[in-house]
XYZ file of C-alpha atoms in Angstrom:
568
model
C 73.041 -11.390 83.368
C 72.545 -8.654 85.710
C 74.319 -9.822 88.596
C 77.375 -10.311 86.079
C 77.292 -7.262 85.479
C 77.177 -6.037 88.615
C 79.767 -8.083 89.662
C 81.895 -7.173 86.904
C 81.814 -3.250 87.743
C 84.718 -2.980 90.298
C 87.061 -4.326 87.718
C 85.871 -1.876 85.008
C 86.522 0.633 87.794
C 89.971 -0.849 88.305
C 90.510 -0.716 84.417
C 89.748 2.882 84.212
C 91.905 3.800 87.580
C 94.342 1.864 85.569
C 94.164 3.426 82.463
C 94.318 6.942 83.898
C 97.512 6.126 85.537
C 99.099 5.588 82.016
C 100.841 7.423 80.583
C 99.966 9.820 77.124
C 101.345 7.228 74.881
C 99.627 4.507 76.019
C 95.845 6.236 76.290
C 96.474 6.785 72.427
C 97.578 3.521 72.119
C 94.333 2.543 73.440
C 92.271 5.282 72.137
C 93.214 4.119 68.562
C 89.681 1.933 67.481
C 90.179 -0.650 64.610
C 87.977 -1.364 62.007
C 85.032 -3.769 62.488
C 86.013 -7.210 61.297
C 84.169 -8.299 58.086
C 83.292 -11.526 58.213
C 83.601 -13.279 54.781
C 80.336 -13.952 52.790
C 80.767 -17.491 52.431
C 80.538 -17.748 56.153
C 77.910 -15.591 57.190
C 75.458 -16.983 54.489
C 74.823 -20.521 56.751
C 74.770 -18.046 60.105
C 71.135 -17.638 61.681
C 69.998 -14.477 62.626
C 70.562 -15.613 66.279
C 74.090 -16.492 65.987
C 74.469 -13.024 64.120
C 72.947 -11.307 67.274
C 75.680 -12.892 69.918
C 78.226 -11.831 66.935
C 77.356 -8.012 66.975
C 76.805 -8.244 71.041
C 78.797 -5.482 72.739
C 79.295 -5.443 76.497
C 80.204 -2.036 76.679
C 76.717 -0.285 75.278
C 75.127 -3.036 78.082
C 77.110 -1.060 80.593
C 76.173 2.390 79.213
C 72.511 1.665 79.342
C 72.502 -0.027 82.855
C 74.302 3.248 84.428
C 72.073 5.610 82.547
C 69.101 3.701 83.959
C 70.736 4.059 87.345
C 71.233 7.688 87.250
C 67.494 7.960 85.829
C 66.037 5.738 88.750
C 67.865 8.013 91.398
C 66.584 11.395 90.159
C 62.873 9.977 90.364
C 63.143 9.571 93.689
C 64.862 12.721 94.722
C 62.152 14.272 92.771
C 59.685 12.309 94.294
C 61.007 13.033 97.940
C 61.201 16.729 97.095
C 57.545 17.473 95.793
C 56.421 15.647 99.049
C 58.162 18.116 101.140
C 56.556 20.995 99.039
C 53.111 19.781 99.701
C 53.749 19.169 102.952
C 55.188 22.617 103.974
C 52.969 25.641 105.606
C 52.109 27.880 102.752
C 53.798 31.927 103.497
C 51.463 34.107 104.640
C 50.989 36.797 101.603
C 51.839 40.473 102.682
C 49.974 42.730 104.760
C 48.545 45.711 102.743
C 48.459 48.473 104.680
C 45.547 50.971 104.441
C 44.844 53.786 102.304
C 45.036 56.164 104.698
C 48.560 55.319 106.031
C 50.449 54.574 102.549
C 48.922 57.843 100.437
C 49.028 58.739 96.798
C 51.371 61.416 97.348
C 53.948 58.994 99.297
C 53.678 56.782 96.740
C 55.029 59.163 94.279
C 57.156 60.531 96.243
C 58.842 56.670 97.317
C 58.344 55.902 93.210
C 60.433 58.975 92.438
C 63.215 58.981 94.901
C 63.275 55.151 93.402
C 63.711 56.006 89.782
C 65.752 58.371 90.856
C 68.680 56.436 92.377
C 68.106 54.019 89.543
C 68.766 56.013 87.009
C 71.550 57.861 88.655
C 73.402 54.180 89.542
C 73.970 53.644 85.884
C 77.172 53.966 84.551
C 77.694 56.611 82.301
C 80.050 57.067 79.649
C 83.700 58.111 80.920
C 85.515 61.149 80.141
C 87.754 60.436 77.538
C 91.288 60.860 77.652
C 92.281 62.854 74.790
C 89.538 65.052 76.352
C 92.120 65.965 79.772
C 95.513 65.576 78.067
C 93.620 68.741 75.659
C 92.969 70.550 78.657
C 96.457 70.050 80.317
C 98.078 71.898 76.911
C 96.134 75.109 78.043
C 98.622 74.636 81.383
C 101.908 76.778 81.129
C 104.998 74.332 80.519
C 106.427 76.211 83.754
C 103.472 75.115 86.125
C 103.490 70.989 84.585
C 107.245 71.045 85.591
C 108.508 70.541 89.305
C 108.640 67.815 92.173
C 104.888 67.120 93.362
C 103.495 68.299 90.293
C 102.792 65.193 88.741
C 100.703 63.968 91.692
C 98.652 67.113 91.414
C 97.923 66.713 87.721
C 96.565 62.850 88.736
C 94.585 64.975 91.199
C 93.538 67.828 89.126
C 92.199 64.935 86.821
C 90.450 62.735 89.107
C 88.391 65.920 90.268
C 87.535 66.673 86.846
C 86.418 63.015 86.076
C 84.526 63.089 88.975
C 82.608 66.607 88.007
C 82.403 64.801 84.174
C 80.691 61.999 85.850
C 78.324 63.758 88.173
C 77.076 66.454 85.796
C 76.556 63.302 83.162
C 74.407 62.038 85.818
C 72.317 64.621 86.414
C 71.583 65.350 83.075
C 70.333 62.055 82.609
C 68.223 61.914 85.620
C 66.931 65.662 84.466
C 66.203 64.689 80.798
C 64.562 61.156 81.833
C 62.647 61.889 85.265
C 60.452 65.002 86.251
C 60.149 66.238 89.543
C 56.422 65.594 90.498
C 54.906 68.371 92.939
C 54.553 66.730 95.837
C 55.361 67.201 99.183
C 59.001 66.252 100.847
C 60.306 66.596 97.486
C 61.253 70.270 98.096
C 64.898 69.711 99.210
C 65.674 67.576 96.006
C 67.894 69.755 93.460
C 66.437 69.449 90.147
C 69.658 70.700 88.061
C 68.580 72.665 85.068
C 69.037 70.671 81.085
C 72.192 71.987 79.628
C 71.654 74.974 77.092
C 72.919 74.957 73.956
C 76.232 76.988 73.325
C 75.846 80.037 72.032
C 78.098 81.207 69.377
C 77.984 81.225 65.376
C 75.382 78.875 64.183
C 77.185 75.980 61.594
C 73.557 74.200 60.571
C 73.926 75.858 57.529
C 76.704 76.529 55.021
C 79.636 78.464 56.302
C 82.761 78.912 54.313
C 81.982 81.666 51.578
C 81.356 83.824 54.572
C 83.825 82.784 56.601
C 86.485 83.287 53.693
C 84.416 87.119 53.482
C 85.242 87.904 56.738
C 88.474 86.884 56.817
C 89.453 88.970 53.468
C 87.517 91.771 55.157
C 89.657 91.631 58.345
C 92.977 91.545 56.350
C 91.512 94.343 54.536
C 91.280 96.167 57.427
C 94.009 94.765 59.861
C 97.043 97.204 58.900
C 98.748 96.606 61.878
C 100.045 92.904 60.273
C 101.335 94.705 57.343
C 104.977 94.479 56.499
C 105.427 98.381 56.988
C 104.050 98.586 60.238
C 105.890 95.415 61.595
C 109.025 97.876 60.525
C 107.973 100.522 62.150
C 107.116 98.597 65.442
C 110.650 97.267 65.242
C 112.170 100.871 65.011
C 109.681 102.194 68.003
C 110.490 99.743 69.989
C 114.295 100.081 69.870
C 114.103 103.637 70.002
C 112.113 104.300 72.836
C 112.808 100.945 74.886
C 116.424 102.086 76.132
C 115.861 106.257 76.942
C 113.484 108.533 78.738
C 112.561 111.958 78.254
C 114.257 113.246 81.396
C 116.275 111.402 83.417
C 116.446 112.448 87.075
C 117.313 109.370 88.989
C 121.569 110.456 89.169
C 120.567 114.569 90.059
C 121.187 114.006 93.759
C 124.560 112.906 93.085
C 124.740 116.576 92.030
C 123.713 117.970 95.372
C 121.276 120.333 96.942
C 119.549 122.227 93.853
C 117.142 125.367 93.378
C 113.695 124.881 93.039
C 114.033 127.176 89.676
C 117.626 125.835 88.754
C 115.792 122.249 88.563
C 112.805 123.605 86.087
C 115.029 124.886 83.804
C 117.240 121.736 83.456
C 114.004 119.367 83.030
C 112.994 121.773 80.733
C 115.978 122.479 78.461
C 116.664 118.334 78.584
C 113.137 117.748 77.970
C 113.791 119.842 74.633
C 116.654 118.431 73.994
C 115.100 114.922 73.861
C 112.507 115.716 71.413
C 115.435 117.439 69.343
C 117.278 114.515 69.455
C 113.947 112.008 68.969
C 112.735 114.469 65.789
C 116.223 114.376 63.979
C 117.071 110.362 64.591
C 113.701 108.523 64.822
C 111.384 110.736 62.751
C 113.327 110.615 59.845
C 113.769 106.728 59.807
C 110.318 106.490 59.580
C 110.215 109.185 56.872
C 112.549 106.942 55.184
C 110.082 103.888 56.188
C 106.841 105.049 54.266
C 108.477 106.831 51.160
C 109.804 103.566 49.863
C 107.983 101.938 46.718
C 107.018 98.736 48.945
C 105.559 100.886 51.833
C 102.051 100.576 50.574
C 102.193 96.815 49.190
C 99.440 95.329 49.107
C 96.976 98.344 50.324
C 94.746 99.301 47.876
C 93.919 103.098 47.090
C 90.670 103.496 48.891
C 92.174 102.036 52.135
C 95.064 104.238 52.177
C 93.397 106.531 54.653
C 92.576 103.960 56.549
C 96.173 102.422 56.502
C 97.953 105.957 57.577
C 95.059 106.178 60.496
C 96.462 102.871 61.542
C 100.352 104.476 61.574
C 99.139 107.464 63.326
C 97.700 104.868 65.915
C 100.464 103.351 66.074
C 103.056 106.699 66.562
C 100.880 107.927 69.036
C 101.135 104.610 71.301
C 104.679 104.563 71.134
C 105.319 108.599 71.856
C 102.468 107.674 74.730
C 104.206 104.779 76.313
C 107.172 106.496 76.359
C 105.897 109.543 78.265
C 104.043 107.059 80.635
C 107.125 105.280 81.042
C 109.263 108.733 82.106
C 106.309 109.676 84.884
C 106.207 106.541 86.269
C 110.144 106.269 86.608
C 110.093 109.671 88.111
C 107.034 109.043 90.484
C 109.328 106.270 91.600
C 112.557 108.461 92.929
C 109.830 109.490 95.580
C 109.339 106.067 96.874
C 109.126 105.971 100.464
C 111.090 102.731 100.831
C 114.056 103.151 98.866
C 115.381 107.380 99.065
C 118.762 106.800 96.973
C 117.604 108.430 94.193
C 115.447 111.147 96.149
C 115.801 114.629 94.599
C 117.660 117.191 97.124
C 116.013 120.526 97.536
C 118.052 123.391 98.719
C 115.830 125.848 101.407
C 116.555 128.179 103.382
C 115.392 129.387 106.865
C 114.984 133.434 106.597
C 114.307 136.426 108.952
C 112.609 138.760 107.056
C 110.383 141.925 108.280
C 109.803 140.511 112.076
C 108.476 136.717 110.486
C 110.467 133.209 110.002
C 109.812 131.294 107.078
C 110.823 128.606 105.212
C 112.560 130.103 101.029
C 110.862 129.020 99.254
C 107.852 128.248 100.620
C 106.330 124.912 100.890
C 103.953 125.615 98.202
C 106.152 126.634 95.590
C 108.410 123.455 96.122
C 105.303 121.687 95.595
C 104.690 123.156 92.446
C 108.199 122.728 91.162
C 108.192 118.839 91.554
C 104.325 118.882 89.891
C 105.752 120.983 86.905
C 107.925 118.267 86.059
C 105.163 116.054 85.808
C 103.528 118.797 83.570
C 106.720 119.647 81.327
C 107.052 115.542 80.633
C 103.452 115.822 79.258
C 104.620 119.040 77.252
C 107.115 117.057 75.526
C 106.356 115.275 71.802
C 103.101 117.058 71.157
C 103.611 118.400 67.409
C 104.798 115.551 66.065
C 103.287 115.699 62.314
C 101.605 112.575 60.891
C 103.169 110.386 58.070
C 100.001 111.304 56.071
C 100.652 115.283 56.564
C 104.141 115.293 56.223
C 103.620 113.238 52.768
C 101.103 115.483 51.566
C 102.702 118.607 52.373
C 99.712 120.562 52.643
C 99.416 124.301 54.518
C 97.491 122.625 57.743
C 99.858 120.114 59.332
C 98.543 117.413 61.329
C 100.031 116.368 64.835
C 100.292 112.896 66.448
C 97.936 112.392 69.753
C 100.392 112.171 72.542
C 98.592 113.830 75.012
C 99.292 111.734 78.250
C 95.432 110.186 80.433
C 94.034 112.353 82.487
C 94.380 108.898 85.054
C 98.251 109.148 84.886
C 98.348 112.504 85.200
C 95.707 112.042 88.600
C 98.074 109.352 89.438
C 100.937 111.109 89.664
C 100.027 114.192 91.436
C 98.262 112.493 93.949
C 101.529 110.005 94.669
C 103.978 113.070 94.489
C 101.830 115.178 97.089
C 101.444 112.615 99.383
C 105.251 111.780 98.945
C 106.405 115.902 99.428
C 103.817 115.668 102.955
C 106.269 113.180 104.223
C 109.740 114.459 103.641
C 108.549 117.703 104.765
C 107.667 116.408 108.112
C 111.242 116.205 109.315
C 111.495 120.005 108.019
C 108.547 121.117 109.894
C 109.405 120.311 113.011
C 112.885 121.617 112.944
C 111.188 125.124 112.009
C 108.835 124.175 115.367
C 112.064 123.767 117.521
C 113.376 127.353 116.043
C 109.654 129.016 117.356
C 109.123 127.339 120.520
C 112.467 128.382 121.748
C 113.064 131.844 119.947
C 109.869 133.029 118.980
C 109.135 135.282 122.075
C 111.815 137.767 120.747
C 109.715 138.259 117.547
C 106.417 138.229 118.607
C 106.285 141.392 121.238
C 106.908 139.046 124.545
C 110.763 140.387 124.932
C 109.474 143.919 123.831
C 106.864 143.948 126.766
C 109.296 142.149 129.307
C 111.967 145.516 128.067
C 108.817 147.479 128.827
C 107.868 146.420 132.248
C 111.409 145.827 133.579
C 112.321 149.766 132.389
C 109.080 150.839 134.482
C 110.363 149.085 137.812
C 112.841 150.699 139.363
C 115.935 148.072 139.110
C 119.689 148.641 139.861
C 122.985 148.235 137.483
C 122.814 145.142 139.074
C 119.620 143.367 137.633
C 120.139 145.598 134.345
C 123.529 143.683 133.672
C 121.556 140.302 134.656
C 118.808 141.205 132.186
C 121.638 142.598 129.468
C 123.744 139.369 130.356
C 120.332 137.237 129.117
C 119.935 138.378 126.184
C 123.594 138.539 124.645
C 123.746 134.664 126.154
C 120.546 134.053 123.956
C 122.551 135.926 120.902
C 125.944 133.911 121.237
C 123.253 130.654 121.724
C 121.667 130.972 118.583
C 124.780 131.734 116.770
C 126.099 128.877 118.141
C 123.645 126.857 116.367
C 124.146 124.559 113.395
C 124.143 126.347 110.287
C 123.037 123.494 108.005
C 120.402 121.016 108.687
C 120.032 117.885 106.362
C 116.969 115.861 105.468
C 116.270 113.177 103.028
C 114.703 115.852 100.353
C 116.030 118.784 101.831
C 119.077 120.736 102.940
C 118.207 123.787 105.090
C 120.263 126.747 105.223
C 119.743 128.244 108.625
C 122.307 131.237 108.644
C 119.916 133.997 107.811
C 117.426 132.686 110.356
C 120.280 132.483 113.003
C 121.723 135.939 112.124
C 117.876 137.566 112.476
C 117.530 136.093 115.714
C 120.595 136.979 117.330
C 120.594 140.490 115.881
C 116.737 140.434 117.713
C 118.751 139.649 120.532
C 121.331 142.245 120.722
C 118.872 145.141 119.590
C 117.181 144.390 122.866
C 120.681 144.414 124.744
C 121.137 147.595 123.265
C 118.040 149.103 124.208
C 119.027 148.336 127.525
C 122.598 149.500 127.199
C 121.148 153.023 125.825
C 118.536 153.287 129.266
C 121.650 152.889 131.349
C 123.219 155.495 129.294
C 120.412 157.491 129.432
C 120.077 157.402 133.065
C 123.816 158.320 133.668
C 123.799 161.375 131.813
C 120.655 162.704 133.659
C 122.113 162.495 136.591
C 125.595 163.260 135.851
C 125.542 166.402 137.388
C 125.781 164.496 140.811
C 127.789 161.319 139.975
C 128.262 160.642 143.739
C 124.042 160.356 144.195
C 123.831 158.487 141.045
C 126.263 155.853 142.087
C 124.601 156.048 145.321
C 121.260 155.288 143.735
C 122.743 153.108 140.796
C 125.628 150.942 143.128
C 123.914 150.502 147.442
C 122.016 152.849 149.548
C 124.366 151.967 152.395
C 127.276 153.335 151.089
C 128.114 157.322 152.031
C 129.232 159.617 150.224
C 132.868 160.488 149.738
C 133.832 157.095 151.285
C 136.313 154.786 149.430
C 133.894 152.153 148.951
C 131.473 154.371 146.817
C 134.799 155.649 145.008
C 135.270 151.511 144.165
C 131.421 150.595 143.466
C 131.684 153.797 140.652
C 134.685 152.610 139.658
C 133.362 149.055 139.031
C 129.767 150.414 137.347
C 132.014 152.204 134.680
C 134.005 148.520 133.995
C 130.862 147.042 133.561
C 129.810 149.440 130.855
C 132.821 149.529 129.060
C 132.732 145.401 129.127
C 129.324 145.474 127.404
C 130.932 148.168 124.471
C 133.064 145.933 123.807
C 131.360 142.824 123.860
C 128.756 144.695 121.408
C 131.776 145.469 119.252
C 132.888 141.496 119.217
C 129.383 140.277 118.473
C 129.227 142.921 115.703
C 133.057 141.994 114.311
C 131.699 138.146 114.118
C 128.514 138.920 112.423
């Protein structure tokens, strides 16, 4: 029965080959089992139980258990084989343990921690949520999201905080978990402090009745969102956004001005802006806070407190405005851009023996710091709401006194400013005393002094004359105006001073040759003699020429005196 069966196997394996080539159809076909058949009573009554047996015989189970036993019979053995092999194989040796006094307690700890450590820190840790960075992004201008590359940043402005998320997650978990033994080798390991709790207003209990306190108290107290004072804001701010107190940044288009000329028109349109200001915008808000509605909403023991808040609110406005007028005229003395420089007009004067500068450097100083002054002058009795409304004897005036820092500011900006345009200035005056200055400060008088005690002929007189009227007609000759970029200088006095130095000392020399001729004109022949050549003799016709010639030259320098004194 066996053998059948084993021959029999191939074809079963050609049946199934054969069935799993079919198709779909035809495995359900198959697949489809039929009923057992049910053999009548009548016949299987006379069957014996043998006969029944080959009846109810089915090859198929046969096959099923011989395969099974097959498969059984096969493991054995394998398992057999392989427990053989196991008893038969050299045992591993166990591990060394090294000694006590190469593997210490310390180490151990130290190897245990640094273990932990990196285990605990290699678990994943919840991510950073989402919602979390697209919240943070909204605190990002609109402006700075928008443009070529800036989308790639974002990813990378993300990515770094995800990482920083991630690490600080970590290290709180390794700080909350592990703790730091003291041992040695340990000392370089960072043991990142447990995050504190955030300080702020404490929630643990119940919260809203005072929160809803506060925020009654705050309205209470917050005038400045009132109705009213949103009004007034409004009118401030179109007031005062559009004008300054003075204006100076078109006066150079008027020229060179006086350093008193310019103090007076500051200060006259310095008065006329509060004029204006105190009959357009002071009335408004008159207007403003004698309305029924003014007060709507403030109750009666808060109405100080509400007209402190409108005082406040005056005095910022008058403030910024002032502010705003020192700062634009700090700004005409910018070094870069001169357009709207003021123009100074100076002189250069001759006055007892000294040349100076009219007016002096100091007093032009002062005149552009006054202006800074006078602005500061300006809006400082403005009355209150609350005085004006109460009418009482003692009025009460806005603070619009401008900070001691602008003020600083200023002065400090404009001085530096006036030391640089006066530069130019300065060294113009420097040309005028290194050249000229010898006729003012005794060198020509000594020179006069010395040359008179030599003895000299005509000759080197008219050479010394001749220098000094050459010096007159040279300084006359000189420009009358000078221009610089915060300064026109008037030179004519100077010039006229200096060449009238010049010709005094011609004169004084004129007058000695004078002097001399009439001493000795009671023998004109010797004085020629003495005044013209020693060679020539007397009552020759060349001494009658040279005397002739001396008295040309004399009556040339008359009348060049008298020219020099027509053009002056």
């Amino acid at each position: 029965m066996k053998s059948l069966h084993l021959q029999q196997k191939p074809k079963d394996r050609k049946m199934e080959l054969s069935n799993r080539s079919t198709t779909p159809t035809e495995k359900e076909s198959w697949s489809v089992r039929l009923p057992p058949i049910v053999f009548p009573t009548a016949i299987t009554a006379d069957v014996s139980p043998t006969h029944n047996k080959l009846l109810k015989h089915r090859r198929f189970k046969e096959q099923q258990k011989m395969l099974h036993q097959i498969v059984m019979d096969r493991a054995l053995k394998d398992y057999q084989a392989t427990t053989e092999e196991l008893y038969q194989r050299v045992p591993t040796p166990p591990e060394p343990e090294l000694p006590s006094t190469m593997n210490s307690e310390q180490k151990k700890r130290r190897i245990n921690y640094l273990f932990m450590k990196e285990c605990v820190a290699s678990n994943p840790v919840v991510p950073i949520q989402q919602q979390w960075l697209m919240s943070m992004l909204k605190w990002v201008p609109e402006s700075l999201r928008e443009g070529k590359d800036r989308k790639l940043l974002v990813e990378e402005l993300f990515g770094e905080v995800t990482r920083d998320f991630e690490m600080s997650m970590k290290r709180c978990v390794v700080r909350s978990v592990l703790i730091k033994p003291n041992v040695k080798g340990l000392e370089d390991e960072k043991e990142e402090p447990l995050p504190v709790s955030p300080l702020g207003l404490d929630f643990s209990g119940p919260w809203h009745e005072s929160f809803i306190q506060a925020k009654n108290q705050i309205i209470s107290n917050l005038h400045i969102l009132h109705p009213t004072l949103k009004i007034l804001l409004d009118i401030g701010y179109t007031t005062f956004s559009k004008i300054l107190v003075v204006d100076l940044s078109s006066f150079r288009l008027k020229g060179p001005v006086e350093c008193e000329s310019l103090k007076n028109d500051v200060s006259l349109s310095c008065s006329k802006t509060e004029e204006k200001l105190l009959s357009t915008w002071y009335p408004r808000v008159i207007n403003l806070f004698t309305r029924k509605e003014a007060l709507k909403g403030v109750k009666s023991d808060k109405a100080d407190s509400f007209y402190n808040c409108v005082a406040t609110l005056m005095s910022n406005q008058l403030k910024e405005l002032l502010r705003r007028t020192v700062e634009a005229y700090v700004k005409l003395f910018d070094p870069e851009d001169k357009r709207s420089l003021l123009l100074f007009k100076m002189e250069l004067t001759f006055d007892d023996e000294k040349m100076e500068f009219y007016p002096s450097f100091q007093d032009l100083e002062d005149t552009i710091l006054f202006i800074v002054t006078r602005i500061g002058q300006t809006l400082q009795h403005v009355q209150t709401i609350h005085s004006w409304l109460a009418g009482g004897a003692t009025a009460t005036t806005l603070d619009t006194e401008l900070a001691d820092h602008v003020i600083a500011w200023a002065s400090s900006t404009l001085k530096k400013a006036i030391q640089d345009n006066l530069e130019g200035p300065k060294e113009y005056f420097e040309s005028y005393v290194e050249r000229y200055g010898w006729l003012v400060d005794g060198t020509a008088q000594v020179r006069i002094d010395t040359f008179e005690a030599e003895k000299h002929n005509f000759d080197e007189y008219t050479i010394f004359i001749d220098e000094f009227l050459s010096l007159a007609k040279e300084i006359m000759s000189l420009p009358q105006l000078a221009h610089f970029p915060m300064m026109r200088l008037d030179c004519d006095d100077l010039k006229q001073g200096l060449a009238d130095k010049a010709k005094s000392f011609a004169n004084m020399l004129l007058e000695r040759i004078v002097a001399n001729h009439r001493e000795e004109n009671e023998n004109p022949q010797g004085s020629c003699i003495e005044w013209c050549s020693p060679d020539l003799k007397p009552g020759t016709a060349q001494l009658y020429n040279q005397t002739l010639l001396v008295l040309g030259k004399l009556d040339g320098y008359a009348r060049n005196l008298k020219q020099l004194k027509i053009m002056h």
